[in-house]
């Protein structure tokens, strides 16, 4: 009887299960694209990022996320171009410098990576990832110098242990931000 009364007085409420949708917190476009990247749905992530940027082409956060998408897709040149442009448009942001450095390092361009990481740290001195990556780059540069020293003077006994130590120290690649 009670349900019949409710149905008569509030007809929509009686069928609420058919109309109701669960309340979801607002999910912004950044989160949507980032989730697509995490799920490795990279083409869809790129489409959504491009659609967003069509309306807001200067948005630094979505441009950065798009750079991550391009990196994940293996479109290194496009990612590098995007991160470079971000550093020019927003020199106060440290993350694009860091991700640009990671791409330079992947191409064995350690001097360029070092310069980019130094800029990241200059813009944000407490950016731990950039400090760690800079340390990794210094190890790579040291390895190059020790290898060159060994080629120039093959009997130099002090170099071999240093190269061996670097080999044991350095096993991870620099980290980008996602």
Tab-separated table of C-alpha atoms in Angstrom:
chain	number	residue	atom	x	y	z
A	1	UNK	CA	0.000	0.000	0.000
A	2	UNK	CA	2.759	2.436	0.933
A	3	UNK	CA	4.600	1.822	-2.371
A	4	UNK	CA	1.331	2.345	-4.286
A	5	UNK	CA	0.875	5.692	-2.540
A	6	UNK	CA	4.459	6.751	-3.307
A	7	UNK	CA	3.955	5.672	-6.928
A	8	UNK	CA	0.769	7.695	-7.185
A	9	UNK	CA	2.222	10.828	-5.607
A	10	UNK	CA	5.705	10.646	-7.151
A	11	UNK	CA	5.488	8.688	-10.395
A	12	UNK	CA	9.090	9.395	-11.357
A	13	UNK	CA	10.342	8.209	-7.971
A	14	UNK	CA	8.594	4.873	-8.440
A	15	UNK	CA	10.681	4.263	-11.531
A	16	UNK	CA	13.800	5.966	-10.293
A	17	UNK	CA	15.949	2.928	-10.952
A	18	UNK	CA	15.279	3.446	-14.654
A	19	UNK	CA	16.229	7.097	-14.670
A	20	UNK	CA	18.902	7.407	-12.062
A	21	UNK	CA	22.550	7.422	-12.941
A	22	UNK	CA	25.172	7.011	-10.300
A	23	UNK	CA	26.623	10.264	-9.142
A	24	UNK	CA	30.147	10.558	-10.449
A	25	UNK	CA	32.604	13.239	-9.566
A	26	UNK	CA	33.414	15.538	-12.435
A	27	UNK	CA	36.294	14.043	-14.368
A	28	UNK	CA	38.287	16.641	-16.250
A	29	UNK	CA	39.815	16.088	-19.665
A	30	UNK	CA	43.317	15.848	-18.200
A	31	UNK	CA	42.246	12.861	-16.124
A	32	UNK	CA	40.473	11.245	-19.072
A	33	UNK	CA	43.533	11.490	-21.318
A	34	UNK	CA	45.899	10.415	-18.546
A	35	UNK	CA	43.761	7.346	-17.836
A	36	UNK	CA	43.798	6.464	-21.526
A	37	UNK	CA	47.597	6.691	-21.517
A	38	UNK	CA	47.783	4.497	-18.422
A	39	UNK	CA	45.532	1.969	-20.177
A	40	UNK	CA	47.835	2.146	-23.232
A	41	UNK	CA	44.965	3.462	-25.374
A	42	UNK	CA	47.367	5.895	-26.951
A	43	UNK	CA	45.568	6.671	-30.214
A	44	UNK	CA	42.392	7.541	-28.347
A	45	UNK	CA	44.397	9.609	-25.859
A	46	UNK	CA	45.994	11.536	-28.715
A	47	UNK	CA	42.613	12.160	-30.361
A	48	UNK	CA	41.166	13.481	-27.085
A	49	UNK	CA	44.224	15.640	-26.401
A	50	UNK	CA	44.091	17.102	-29.907
A	51	UNK	CA	40.352	17.781	-29.593
A	52	UNK	CA	40.917	19.606	-26.306
A	53	UNK	CA	43.839	21.571	-27.730
A	54	UNK	CA	41.753	22.619	-30.740
A	55	UNK	CA	39.759	24.807	-28.327
A	56	UNK	CA	42.614	25.684	-25.962
A	57	UNK	CA	45.831	25.465	-27.996
A	58	UNK	CA	48.022	27.162	-25.387
A	59	UNK	CA	46.982	24.964	-22.434
A	60	UNK	CA	50.328	23.857	-20.971
A	61	UNK	CA	49.008	20.886	-19.016
A	62	UNK	CA	47.288	19.222	-21.981
A	63	UNK	CA	50.233	20.030	-24.227
A	64	UNK	CA	52.493	18.305	-21.706
A	65	UNK	CA	50.192	15.279	-21.546
A	66	UNK	CA	50.172	15.169	-25.344
A	67	UNK	CA	53.973	15.132	-25.251
A	68	UNK	CA	53.828	12.117	-22.951
A	69	UNK	CA	51.387	10.425	-25.354
A	70	UNK	CA	53.698	11.105	-28.301
A	71	UNK	CA	56.637	9.748	-26.315
A	72	UNK	CA	54.718	6.587	-25.443
A	73	UNK	CA	53.752	6.192	-29.122
A	74	UNK	CA	57.405	6.366	-30.131
A	75	UNK	CA	56.950	9.679	-31.946
A	76	UNK	CA	60.118	11.049	-30.403
A	77	UNK	CA	60.726	13.922	-32.818
A	78	UNK	CA	57.187	15.232	-32.341
A	79	UNK	CA	57.433	14.840	-28.560
A	80	UNK	CA	60.771	16.661	-28.492
A	81	UNK	CA	59.359	19.464	-30.602
A	82	UNK	CA	56.349	19.795	-28.316
A	83	UNK	CA	58.421	19.770	-25.108
A	84	UNK	CA	60.851	22.287	-26.630
A	85	UNK	CA	57.986	24.604	-27.548
A	86	UNK	CA	56.570	24.225	-24.039
A	87	UNK	CA	59.920	25.277	-22.539
A	88	UNK	CA	59.879	28.354	-24.769
A	89	UNK	CA	56.249	29.265	-24.065
A	90	UNK	CA	56.390	28.437	-20.346
A	91	UNK	CA	60.042	28.615	-19.232
A	92	UNK	CA	58.918	28.555	-15.594
A	93	UNK	CA	57.667	24.944	-15.905
A	94	UNK	CA	60.283	22.356	-15.005
A	95	UNK	CA	58.567	19.163	-16.182
A	96	UNK	CA	58.905	19.794	-19.935
A	97	UNK	CA	62.652	20.327	-19.461
A	98	UNK	CA	62.892	17.032	-17.594
A	99	UNK	CA	60.970	15.067	-20.216
A	100	UNK	CA	62.957	16.691	-22.996
A	101	UNK	CA	66.128	15.628	-21.186
A	102	UNK	CA	64.902	12.033	-20.993
A	103	UNK	CA	64.377	12.031	-24.756
A	104	UNK	CA	67.828	13.518	-25.344
A	105	UNK	CA	69.369	10.882	-23.080
A	106	UNK	CA	67.600	8.105	-24.972
A	107	UNK	CA	69.408	9.375	-28.084
A	108	UNK	CA	72.764	9.526	-26.258
A	109	UNK	CA	72.714	13.326	-26.442
A	110	UNK	CA	73.926	13.661	-22.875
A	111	UNK	CA	75.155	17.267	-23.066
A	112	UNK	CA	71.732	18.433	-24.277
A	113	UNK	CA	70.089	16.313	-21.573
A	114	UNK	CA	72.347	17.883	-18.947
A	115	UNK	CA	71.482	21.397	-20.113
A	116	UNK	CA	67.745	20.645	-20.072
A	117	UNK	CA	67.951	19.142	-16.581
A	118	UNK	CA	69.911	22.110	-15.293
A	119	UNK	CA	67.095	24.342	-16.562
A	120	UNK	CA	64.516	22.105	-14.863
A	121	UNK	CA	66.395	22.440	-11.590
A	122	UNK	CA	66.893	26.179	-12.045
A	123	UNK	CA	63.122	26.612	-12.434
A	124	UNK	CA	62.318	24.252	-9.554
A	125	UNK	CA	65.251	23.577	-7.202
A	126	UNK	CA	63.237	21.022	-5.207
A	127	UNK	CA	62.379	18.853	-8.237
A	128	UNK	CA	63.782	15.517	-7.035
A	129	UNK	CA	63.249	13.609	-10.298
A	130	UNK	CA	65.290	16.159	-12.234
A	131	UNK	CA	68.092	15.946	-9.658
A	132	UNK	CA	68.102	12.156	-9.913
A	133	UNK	CA	68.095	12.280	-13.703
A	134	UNK	CA	70.935	14.821	-13.692
A	135	UNK	CA	72.949	12.440	-11.523
A	136	UNK	CA	72.285	9.676	-14.047
A	137	UNK	CA	73.428	11.951	-16.880
A	138	UNK	CA	76.628	12.803	-15.011
A	139	UNK	CA	77.284	9.072	-14.685
A	140	UNK	CA	76.817	8.661	-18.442
A	141	UNK	CA	79.137	11.590	-19.132
A	142	UNK	CA	81.718	10.135	-16.745
A	143	UNK	CA	81.461	6.797	-18.524
A	144	UNK	CA	82.099	8.488	-21.861
A	145	UNK	CA	85.131	10.309	-20.452
A	146	UNK	CA	86.581	7.166	-18.854
A	147	UNK	CA	86.052	5.209	-22.067
A	148	UNK	CA	87.828	7.900	-24.057
A	149	UNK	CA	90.683	7.971	-21.523
A	150	UNK	CA	91.038	4.201	-21.869
A	151	UNK	CA	91.159	4.453	-25.673
A	152	UNK	CA	93.793	7.161	-25.481
A	153	UNK	CA	95.852	5.290	-22.909
A	154	UNK	CA	94.857	1.573	-22.884
A	155	UNK	CA	97.311	0.658	-20.101
A	156	UNK	CA	95.899	3.188	-17.640
A	157	UNK	CA	94.918	0.919	-14.758
A	158	UNK	CA	92.963	3.490	-12.751
A	159	UNK	CA	90.196	3.781	-15.358
A	160	UNK	CA	88.967	0.174	-15.556
A	161	UNK	CA	87.683	-0.032	-11.943
A	162	UNK	CA	85.823	3.252	-12.406
A	163	UNK	CA	84.111	1.963	-15.536
A	164	UNK	CA	83.204	-1.245	-13.711
A	165	UNK	CA	81.732	0.761	-10.841
A	166	UNK	CA	79.666	2.825	-13.251
A	167	UNK	CA	78.420	-0.385	-14.830
A	168	UNK	CA	77.124	-1.588	-11.476
A	169	UNK	CA	75.752	1.799	-10.429
A	170	UNK	CA	73.881	2.665	-13.554
A	171	UNK	CA	71.227	0.245	-14.659
A	172	UNK	CA	68.083	2.410	-14.849
A	173	UNK	CA	67.191	4.969	-17.473
A	174	UNK	CA	66.335	8.561	-16.559
A	175	UNK	CA	62.719	9.045	-15.550
A	176	UNK	CA	60.236	11.259	-17.271
A	177	UNK	CA	57.066	12.655	-15.734
A	178	UNK	CA	53.717	11.289	-16.715
